[in-house]
């Protein structure tokens, strides 16, 4: 199995991590097969399409923190977290009617909505079976994480309550729907390396904040990344009427009566039909040149700084270095 | 909590069962709340709509088989199995675009597809958390059951392999998608009452077959039940192009070259547009008067006889009596 891991500047540990991640890949592929030649291509679809495997990598970095690593448990936990992530992607792509995922047609484009929903369910069942091998606490933690993740997505569909701060609500949704599963990766890594509860808790907090930063960076990339890199047209979220963080910040400023003429022009443009590429690229360009992009970058930076603060209880170590770098890499692409 | 249980002719045990089922209802309602006033009505929707609670009842009947019942475990297992059933109903109704469920609008009609998918996911997560309280074996059994159930539904969408017997394939799908979860109810009941592995296995086999019989009876009810009882127009499955067992038997007879003119007329009518009520009721009437209905009834009867055979290892007892009655009640409404 070929595993691509960003350089984390500690070659020896890096080799150990790569070795463990190769075994995670093997286990992942094993978990999405065995149900016949019609079903297997569907359940294998997203695993085969690749992906950054950011969550398994985080399990393995945190797996270096304790003195008594249980390699089998680390590998199972990493595969379970990634399978859970993939299960949610099957359902997300149905819910968003997404045409593509990881550069290949999404499952519901190739197999239809019903099979994509069922494939997500099957992957979640298999993730549960893997965690069952780790013990009841792992199962409860895993199920609790999945529950929080789904509730985050549900809350997102309902929107903030009357009078609730929209930016705060948005950041909470990111913590629930993305941060929670990233946090579970760090938690399992620390747990199965034999770290103390204090360390388990510290890296969970760190990872939840890194997950939030990652999503904020995604909001920036939706606007600034060239289509060839992201595989998406810049501004796709805007076209779908999703209020990403830059737009929320703009609206918040307008609501406070602090918006200028340029801000008003952007908000007007957002309310128009953005189905033509000309209209979309015009509003994207205005947004990219607006100060909200810098504000958004600052919020990503703040989330990362906040994540690094959570690492304070960890004594200096190469693994801690790697966690710092992992956090920086998360937003590097966008800031 | 008001629990309706069919009379199983052993008043004292019946009272005990009703008492336990009342606690299952309390636990069920507790499990689908606590996420705020916007999310709760969605996650409570199907629990509140009622239902026969056939699976919890089966847990409780089998919970009388052993000498050392663990009442808390029986209640948790029953709630977990029912929550899992409800989770699949949320997804089923999205997949079937079903307008109604249990006499109320289905969740995706009231909340849309995306929220209905997420609600199903949340319920499955909560079922997993409940089983985590029962131990890793329960979690693995539960996840394996859910996996089999989803794979059964997936196989159904792909249809039989080239040359595979279509009736056999259909019965296998019923065993996977319905029988598996009913079997898990019986298994957990036997397990948490302290029954031997032989008894656990016997009642699981029994229950899987009862689940199949239940679904065959459903295929008959789709044709013969008046709309006021089932809440559906007779022939709804036919209209949606679903080949239920009577239709499969008809096609099989035609394929063997044993069909008569009347059979051919029905198959021709099935290939026509059935969107008008006149066309639909015409084909329903022809089917109801065809000998395939008797053949279908015989297959339901055979599944029940087969289920009762599986009970042979059980010594005579009031609980065993109840299992016999439970099986008969399953098809009573249709044969």
PDB file of C-alpha atoms in Angstrom, chain B residues 41-264:
ATOM      1  CA  UNK B  41     -39.602  16.511  17.162  1.00  0.00           C
ATOM      2  CA  UNK B  42     -37.704  14.969  14.229  1.00  0.00           C
ATOM      3  CA  UNK B  43     -35.940  12.240  16.221  1.00  0.00           C
ATOM      4  CA  UNK B  44     -39.128  11.530  18.239  1.00  0.00           C
ATOM      5  CA  UNK B  45     -41.326  11.417  15.164  1.00  0.00           C
ATOM      6  CA  UNK B  46     -41.472   7.677  14.515  1.00  0.00           C
ATOM      7  CA  UNK B  47     -41.312   6.567  18.157  1.00  0.00           C
ATOM      8  CA  UNK B  48     -44.308   8.790  18.878  1.00  0.00           C
ATOM      9  CA  UNK B  49     -46.201   7.436  15.876  1.00  0.00           C
ATOM     10  CA  UNK B  50     -46.535   4.123  17.705  1.00  0.00           C
ATOM     11  CA  UNK B  51     -46.091   0.787  15.988  1.00  0.00           C
ATOM     12  CA  UNK B  52     -46.509  -2.812  17.025  1.00  0.00           C
ATOM     13  CA  UNK B  53     -43.210  -3.061  18.969  1.00  0.00           C
ATOM     14  CA  UNK B  54     -43.034  -6.647  17.752  1.00  0.00           C
ATOM     15  CA  UNK B  55     -39.264  -6.793  18.325  1.00  0.00           C
ATOM     16  CA  UNK B  56     -39.312  -5.601  21.964  1.00  0.00           C
ATOM     17  CA  UNK B  57     -42.182  -8.032  22.624  1.00  0.00           C
ATOM     18  CA  UNK B  58     -40.084 -10.873  21.233  1.00  0.00           C
ATOM     19  CA  UNK B  59     -37.138  -9.841  23.436  1.00  0.00           C
ATOM     20  CA  UNK B  60     -39.438 -10.070  26.446  1.00  0.00           C
ATOM     21  CA  UNK B  61     -41.003 -13.432  25.547  1.00  0.00           C
ATOM     22  CA  UNK B  62     -37.531 -14.921  25.035  1.00  0.00           C
ATOM     23  CA  UNK B  63     -36.496 -13.160  28.227  1.00  0.00           C
ATOM     24  CA  UNK B  64     -38.704 -15.698  30.046  1.00  0.00           C
ATOM     25  CA  UNK B  65     -36.766 -18.696  28.743  1.00  0.00           C
ATOM     26  CA  UNK B  66     -33.738 -18.662  31.045  1.00  0.00           C
ATOM     27  CA  UNK B  67     -33.378 -18.967  34.800  1.00  0.00           C
ATOM     28  CA  UNK B  68     -31.431 -15.770  35.475  1.00  0.00           C
ATOM     29  CA  UNK B  69     -33.089 -12.849  33.706  1.00  0.00           C
ATOM     30  CA  UNK B  70     -31.195  -9.545  33.788  1.00  0.00           C
ATOM     31  CA  UNK B  71     -34.120  -7.157  33.557  1.00  0.00           C
ATOM     32  CA  UNK B  72     -32.043  -4.032  32.879  1.00  0.00           C
ATOM     33  CA  UNK B  73     -30.185  -5.753  30.047  1.00  0.00           C
ATOM     34  CA  UNK B  74     -33.442  -7.036  28.526  1.00  0.00           C
ATOM     35  CA  UNK B  75     -34.911  -3.536  28.559  1.00  0.00           C
ATOM     36  CA  UNK B  76     -31.810  -1.949  27.035  1.00  0.00           C
ATOM     37  CA  UNK B  77     -31.518  -4.623  24.374  1.00  0.00           C
ATOM     38  CA  UNK B  78     -35.195  -4.242  23.440  1.00  0.00           C
ATOM     39  CA  UNK B  79     -34.872  -0.463  23.152  1.00  0.00           C
ATOM     40  CA  UNK B  80     -31.686  -0.813  21.112  1.00  0.00           C
ATOM     41  CA  UNK B  81     -33.267  -3.255  18.651  1.00  0.00           C
ATOM     42  CA  UNK B  82     -36.350  -1.045  18.263  1.00  0.00           C
ATOM     43  CA  UNK B  83     -34.213   2.097  17.799  1.00  0.00           C
ATOM     44  CA  UNK B  84     -32.253   0.300  15.101  1.00  0.00           C
ATOM     45  CA  UNK B  85     -35.512  -0.702  13.430  1.00  0.00           C
ATOM     46  CA  UNK B  86     -36.705   2.906  13.578  1.00  0.00           C
ATOM     47  CA  UNK B  87     -33.369   4.156  12.196  1.00  0.00           C
ATOM     48  CA  UNK B  88     -33.826   1.927   9.154  1.00  0.00           C
ATOM     49  CA  UNK B  89     -37.407   3.201   8.716  1.00  0.00           C
ATOM     50  CA  UNK B  90     -36.175   6.804   8.440  1.00  0.00           C
ATOM     51  CA  UNK B  91     -33.792   5.733   5.678  1.00  0.00           C
ATOM     52  CA  UNK B  92     -36.340   3.406   4.037  1.00  0.00           C
ATOM     53  CA  UNK B  93     -38.894   6.180   3.758  1.00  0.00           C
ATOM     54  CA  UNK B  94     -36.337   8.424   2.066  1.00  0.00           C
ATOM     55  CA  UNK B  95     -35.356   5.632  -0.310  1.00  0.00           C
ATOM     56  CA  UNK B  96     -38.974   4.733  -1.133  1.00  0.00           C
ATOM     57  CA  UNK B  97     -40.195   8.368  -1.152  1.00  0.00           C
ATOM     58  CA  UNK B  98     -42.948   7.032   1.115  1.00  0.00           C
ATOM     59  CA  UNK B  99     -45.602   9.654   1.899  1.00  0.00           C
ATOM     60  CA  UNK B 100     -46.815   7.988   5.107  1.00  0.00           C
ATOM     61  CA  UNK B 101     -45.613   5.775   7.912  1.00  0.00           C
ATOM     62  CA  UNK B 102     -47.792   4.494  10.736  1.00  0.00           C
ATOM     63  CA  UNK B 103     -50.606   6.789   9.704  1.00  0.00           C
ATOM     64  CA  UNK B 104     -48.571  10.000   9.949  1.00  0.00           C
ATOM     65  CA  UNK B 105     -46.593  11.835   7.257  1.00  0.00           C
ATOM     66  CA  UNK B 106     -43.146  10.257   6.961  1.00  0.00           C
ATOM     67  CA  UNK B 107     -40.182  12.226   8.288  1.00  0.00           C
ATOM     68  CA  UNK B 108     -38.848  13.290   4.901  1.00  0.00           C
ATOM     69  CA  UNK B 109     -42.241  14.723   3.959  1.00  0.00           C
ATOM     70  CA  UNK B 110     -42.209  16.948   7.036  1.00  0.00           C
ATOM     71  CA  UNK B 111     -38.484  17.673   7.291  1.00  0.00           C
ATOM     72  CA  UNK B 112     -37.005  16.833   3.879  1.00  0.00           C
ATOM     73  CA  UNK B 113     -34.654  14.047   2.822  1.00  0.00           C
ATOM     74  CA  UNK B 114     -31.487  15.408   4.400  1.00  0.00           C
ATOM     75  CA  UNK B 115     -32.855  15.712   7.898  1.00  0.00           C
ATOM     76  CA  UNK B 116     -34.538  12.312   7.643  1.00  0.00           C
ATOM     77  CA  UNK B 117     -31.207  10.698   6.665  1.00  0.00           C
ATOM     78  CA  UNK B 118     -29.442  12.398   9.574  1.00  0.00           C
ATOM     79  CA  UNK B 119     -32.208  11.435  12.015  1.00  0.00           C
ATOM     80  CA  UNK B 120     -31.749   7.791  11.018  1.00  0.00           C
ATOM     81  CA  UNK B 121     -28.016   8.147  11.634  1.00  0.00           C
ATOM     82  CA  UNK B 122     -28.594   9.710  15.056  1.00  0.00           C
ATOM     83  CA  UNK B 123     -30.933   6.882  16.083  1.00  0.00           C
ATOM     84  CA  UNK B 124     -28.428   4.281  14.988  1.00  0.00           C
ATOM     85  CA  UNK B 125     -25.706   6.027  17.000  1.00  0.00           C
ATOM     86  CA  UNK B 126     -27.956   6.005  20.071  1.00  0.00           C
ATOM     87  CA  UNK B 127     -28.753   2.322  19.580  1.00  0.00           C
ATOM     88  CA  UNK B 128     -24.997   1.661  19.480  1.00  0.00           C
ATOM     89  CA  UNK B 129     -24.510   3.578  22.697  1.00  0.00           C
ATOM     90  CA  UNK B 130     -27.213   1.514  24.389  1.00  0.00           C
ATOM     91  CA  UNK B 131     -25.599  -1.737  23.278  1.00  0.00           C
ATOM     92  CA  UNK B 132     -22.219  -0.450  24.478  1.00  0.00           C
ATOM     93  CA  UNK B 133     -23.738  -0.630  27.966  1.00  0.00           C
ATOM     94  CA  UNK B 134     -24.314  -4.348  27.364  1.00  0.00           C
ATOM     95  CA  UNK B 135     -20.739  -5.277  26.419  1.00  0.00           C
ATOM     96  CA  UNK B 136     -18.588  -5.720  23.329  1.00  0.00           C
ATOM     97  CA  UNK B 137     -20.250  -8.967  22.248  1.00  0.00           C
ATOM     98  CA  UNK B 138     -23.615  -7.248  22.152  1.00  0.00           C
ATOM     99  CA  UNK B 139     -22.113  -4.389  20.150  1.00  0.00           C
ATOM    100  CA  UNK B 140     -20.578  -6.729  17.627  1.00  0.00           C
ATOM    101  CA  UNK B 141     -23.793  -8.742  17.305  1.00  0.00           C
ATOM    102  CA  UNK B 142     -25.800  -5.545  16.911  1.00  0.00           C
ATOM    103  CA  UNK B 143     -23.459  -4.027  14.312  1.00  0.00           C
ATOM    104  CA  UNK B 144     -23.261  -7.330  12.428  1.00  0.00           C
ATOM    105  CA  UNK B 145     -27.056  -7.456  12.330  1.00  0.00           C
ATOM    106  CA  UNK B 146     -27.297  -3.896  11.025  1.00  0.00           C
ATOM    107  CA  UNK B 147     -24.641  -4.681   8.427  1.00  0.00           C
ATOM    108  CA  UNK B 148     -26.545  -7.759   7.239  1.00  0.00           C
ATOM    109  CA  UNK B 149     -29.765  -5.782   7.116  1.00  0.00           C
ATOM    110  CA  UNK B 150     -28.215  -3.071   4.920  1.00  0.00           C
ATOM    111  CA  UNK B 151     -26.484  -5.620   2.700  1.00  0.00           C
ATOM    112  CA  UNK B 152     -29.854  -7.355   2.250  1.00  0.00           C
ATOM    113  CA  UNK B 153     -31.347  -4.077   1.073  1.00  0.00           C
ATOM    114  CA  UNK B 154     -28.367  -3.479  -1.209  1.00  0.00           C
ATOM    115  CA  UNK B 155     -28.634  -6.955  -2.711  1.00  0.00           C
ATOM    116  CA  UNK B 156     -32.315  -6.309  -3.297  1.00  0.00           C
ATOM    117  CA  UNK B 157     -31.477  -3.218  -5.353  1.00  0.00           C
ATOM    118  CA  UNK B 158     -29.026  -5.205  -7.485  1.00  0.00           C
ATOM    119  CA  UNK B 159     -31.397  -8.147  -7.983  1.00  0.00           C
ATOM    120  CA  UNK B 160     -30.549 -11.841  -8.411  1.00  0.00           C
ATOM    121  CA  UNK B 161     -27.439 -12.961 -10.270  1.00  0.00           C
ATOM    122  CA  UNK B 162     -27.748 -14.412 -13.771  1.00  0.00           C
ATOM    123  CA  UNK B 163     -29.445 -17.805 -13.486  1.00  0.00           C
ATOM    124  CA  UNK B 164     -30.201 -17.474  -9.754  1.00  0.00           C
ATOM    125  CA  UNK B 165     -33.703 -18.608  -8.721  1.00  0.00           C
ATOM    126  CA  UNK B 166     -35.674 -15.388  -8.253  1.00  0.00           C
ATOM    127  CA  UNK B 167     -38.014 -16.709  -5.558  1.00  0.00           C
ATOM    128  CA  UNK B 168     -35.111 -18.098  -3.523  1.00  0.00           C
ATOM    129  CA  UNK B 169     -33.250 -14.809  -3.928  1.00  0.00           C
ATOM    130  CA  UNK B 170     -36.322 -12.922  -2.749  1.00  0.00           C
ATOM    131  CA  UNK B 171     -36.712 -15.092   0.352  1.00  0.00           C
ATOM    132  CA  UNK B 172     -33.009 -14.619   1.143  1.00  0.00           C
ATOM    133  CA  UNK B 173     -33.418 -10.836   0.897  1.00  0.00           C
ATOM    134  CA  UNK B 174     -36.340 -11.038   3.342  1.00  0.00           C
ATOM    135  CA  UNK B 175     -34.236 -13.103   5.744  1.00  0.00           C
ATOM    136  CA  UNK B 176     -31.414 -10.553   5.531  1.00  0.00           C
ATOM    137  CA  UNK B 177     -33.339  -7.315   5.654  1.00  0.00           C
ATOM    138  CA  UNK B 178     -36.116  -8.277   8.091  1.00  0.00           C
ATOM    139  CA  UNK B 179     -35.291 -11.674   9.582  1.00  0.00           C
ATOM    140  CA  UNK B 180     -31.878 -10.588  10.865  1.00  0.00           C
ATOM    141  CA  UNK B 181     -33.138  -7.884  13.222  1.00  0.00           C
ATOM    142  CA  UNK B 182     -36.073  -9.999  14.448  1.00  0.00           C
ATOM    143  CA  UNK B 183     -33.542 -12.773  15.113  1.00  0.00           C
ATOM    144  CA  UNK B 184     -31.402 -10.379  17.141  1.00  0.00           C
ATOM    145  CA  UNK B 185     -34.429  -9.571  19.330  1.00  0.00           C
ATOM    146  CA  UNK B 186     -34.908 -13.262  20.156  1.00  0.00           C
ATOM    147  CA  UNK B 187     -31.177 -13.766  20.648  1.00  0.00           C
ATOM    148  CA  UNK B 188     -30.833 -10.898  23.132  1.00  0.00           C
ATOM    149  CA  UNK B 189     -33.919 -12.099  25.020  1.00  0.00           C
ATOM    150  CA  UNK B 190     -32.532 -15.614  25.388  1.00  0.00           C
ATOM    151  CA  UNK B 191     -29.024 -14.354  26.168  1.00  0.00           C
ATOM    152  CA  UNK B 192     -30.033 -11.931  28.927  1.00  0.00           C
ATOM    153  CA  UNK B 193     -32.352 -14.424  30.579  1.00  0.00           C
ATOM    154  CA  UNK B 194     -29.422 -16.804  30.990  1.00  0.00           C
ATOM    155  CA  UNK B 195     -30.434 -19.410  28.386  1.00  0.00           C
ATOM    156  CA  UNK B 196     -27.943 -21.879  26.957  1.00  0.00           C
ATOM    157  CA  UNK B 197     -26.239 -21.225  23.631  1.00  0.00           C
ATOM    158  CA  UNK B 198     -28.382 -23.968  22.122  1.00  0.00           C
ATOM    159  CA  UNK B 199     -31.545 -22.104  23.108  1.00  0.00           C
ATOM    160  CA  UNK B 200     -30.119 -18.756  21.945  1.00  0.00           C
ATOM    161  CA  UNK B 201     -29.403 -20.278  18.578  1.00  0.00           C
ATOM    162  CA  UNK B 202     -32.784 -22.050  18.344  1.00  0.00           C
ATOM    163  CA  UNK B 203     -34.834 -18.921  19.016  1.00  0.00           C
ATOM    164  CA  UNK B 204     -32.673 -16.860  16.636  1.00  0.00           C
ATOM    165  CA  UNK B 205     -33.428 -19.310  13.840  1.00  0.00           C
ATOM    166  CA  UNK B 206     -37.106 -19.345  14.806  1.00  0.00           C
ATOM    167  CA  UNK B 207     -37.270 -15.550  14.786  1.00  0.00           C
ATOM    168  CA  UNK B 208     -35.506 -15.126  11.460  1.00  0.00           C
ATOM    169  CA  UNK B 209     -38.127 -17.385   9.869  1.00  0.00           C
ATOM    170  CA  UNK B 210     -40.965 -15.548  11.605  1.00  0.00           C
ATOM    171  CA  UNK B 211     -39.553 -12.328  10.132  1.00  0.00           C
ATOM    172  CA  UNK B 212     -39.658 -13.845   6.656  1.00  0.00           C
ATOM    173  CA  UNK B 213     -43.238 -15.051   7.185  1.00  0.00           C
ATOM    174  CA  UNK B 214     -44.201 -11.571   8.344  1.00  0.00           C
ATOM    175  CA  UNK B 215     -42.914 -10.056   5.119  1.00  0.00           C
ATOM    176  CA  UNK B 216     -44.658 -12.667   2.969  1.00  0.00           C
ATOM    177  CA  UNK B 217     -47.884 -11.852   4.812  1.00  0.00           C
ATOM    178  CA  UNK B 218     -47.209  -8.190   3.998  1.00  0.00           C
ATOM    179  CA  UNK B 219     -47.070  -9.036   0.299  1.00  0.00           C
ATOM    180  CA  UNK B 220     -50.517 -10.625   0.586  1.00  0.00           C
ATOM    181  CA  UNK B 221     -51.867  -7.696   2.599  1.00  0.00           C
ATOM    182  CA  UNK B 222     -50.670  -5.304  -0.094  1.00  0.00           C
ATOM    183  CA  UNK B 223     -53.283  -6.963  -2.316  1.00  0.00           C
ATOM    184  CA  UNK B 224     -56.152  -7.983  -0.059  1.00  0.00           C
ATOM    185  CA  UNK B 225     -56.328  -5.483   2.798  1.00  0.00           C
ATOM    186  CA  UNK B 226     -58.835  -2.664   2.517  1.00  0.00           C
ATOM    187  CA  UNK B 227     -57.112   0.711   2.352  1.00  0.00           C
ATOM    188  CA  UNK B 228     -58.639   1.840   5.659  1.00  0.00           C
ATOM    189  CA  UNK B 229     -56.804  -0.899   7.550  1.00  0.00           C
ATOM    190  CA  UNK B 230     -53.331  -0.729   6.032  1.00  0.00           C
ATOM    191  CA  UNK B 231     -53.394   3.000   5.303  1.00  0.00           C
ATOM    192  CA  UNK B 232     -52.269   2.136   1.776  1.00  0.00           C
ATOM    193  CA  UNK B 233     -54.090   1.702  -1.523  1.00  0.00           C
ATOM    194  CA  UNK B 234     -54.243  -2.035  -2.345  1.00  0.00           C
ATOM    195  CA  UNK B 235     -51.569  -2.816  -4.923  1.00  0.00           C
ATOM    196  CA  UNK B 236     -49.221   0.026  -3.950  1.00  0.00           C
ATOM    197  CA  UNK B 237     -46.204  -2.250  -4.392  1.00  0.00           C
ATOM    198  CA  UNK B 238     -47.375  -3.249  -7.880  1.00  0.00           C
ATOM    199  CA  UNK B 239     -47.825   0.369  -8.857  1.00  0.00           C
ATOM    200  CA  UNK B 240     -44.252   1.075  -7.782  1.00  0.00           C
ATOM    201  CA  UNK B 241     -43.027  -1.793  -9.951  1.00  0.00           C
ATOM    202  CA  UNK B 242     -41.970  -3.923  -6.962  1.00  0.00           C
ATOM    203  CA  UNK B 243     -42.168  -7.625  -7.760  1.00  0.00           C
ATOM    204  CA  UNK B 244     -43.708  -9.020  -4.587  1.00  0.00           C
ATOM    205  CA  UNK B 245     -43.854 -12.756  -3.992  1.00  0.00           C
ATOM    206  CA  UNK B 246     -47.187 -13.410  -5.801  1.00  0.00           C
ATOM    207  CA  UNK B 247     -45.833 -11.701  -8.913  1.00  0.00           C
ATOM    208  CA  UNK B 248     -42.535 -13.579  -8.708  1.00  0.00           C
ATOM    209  CA  UNK B 249     -44.417 -16.873  -8.444  1.00  0.00           C
ATOM    210  CA  UNK B 250     -46.481 -15.930 -11.470  1.00  0.00           C
ATOM    211  CA  UNK B 251     -43.396 -15.059 -13.502  1.00  0.00           C
ATOM    212  CA  UNK B 252     -41.685 -18.268 -12.411  1.00  0.00           C
ATOM    213  CA  UNK B 253     -44.652 -20.310 -13.595  1.00  0.00           C
ATOM    214  CA  UNK B 254     -44.666 -18.499 -16.927  1.00  0.00           C
ATOM    215  CA  UNK B 255     -40.908 -19.058 -17.289  1.00  0.00           C
ATOM    216  CA  UNK B 256     -41.443 -22.789 -16.738  1.00  0.00           C
ATOM    217  CA  UNK B 257     -44.030 -22.719 -19.546  1.00  0.00           C
ATOM    218  CA  UNK B 258     -46.807 -23.634 -17.099  1.00  0.00           C
ATOM    219  CA  UNK B 259     -48.731 -20.359 -17.187  1.00  0.00           C
ATOM    220  CA  UNK B 260     -52.313 -20.196 -18.484  1.00  0.00           C
ATOM    221  CA  UNK B 261     -54.123 -17.411 -20.359  1.00  0.00           C
ATOM    222  CA  UNK B 262     -55.225 -15.707 -17.164  1.00  0.00           C
ATOM    223  CA  UNK B 263     -51.612 -15.620 -15.912  1.00  0.00           C
ATOM    224  CA  UNK B 264     -50.516 -14.062 -19.189  1.00  0.00           C
TER     225      UNK B 264
END
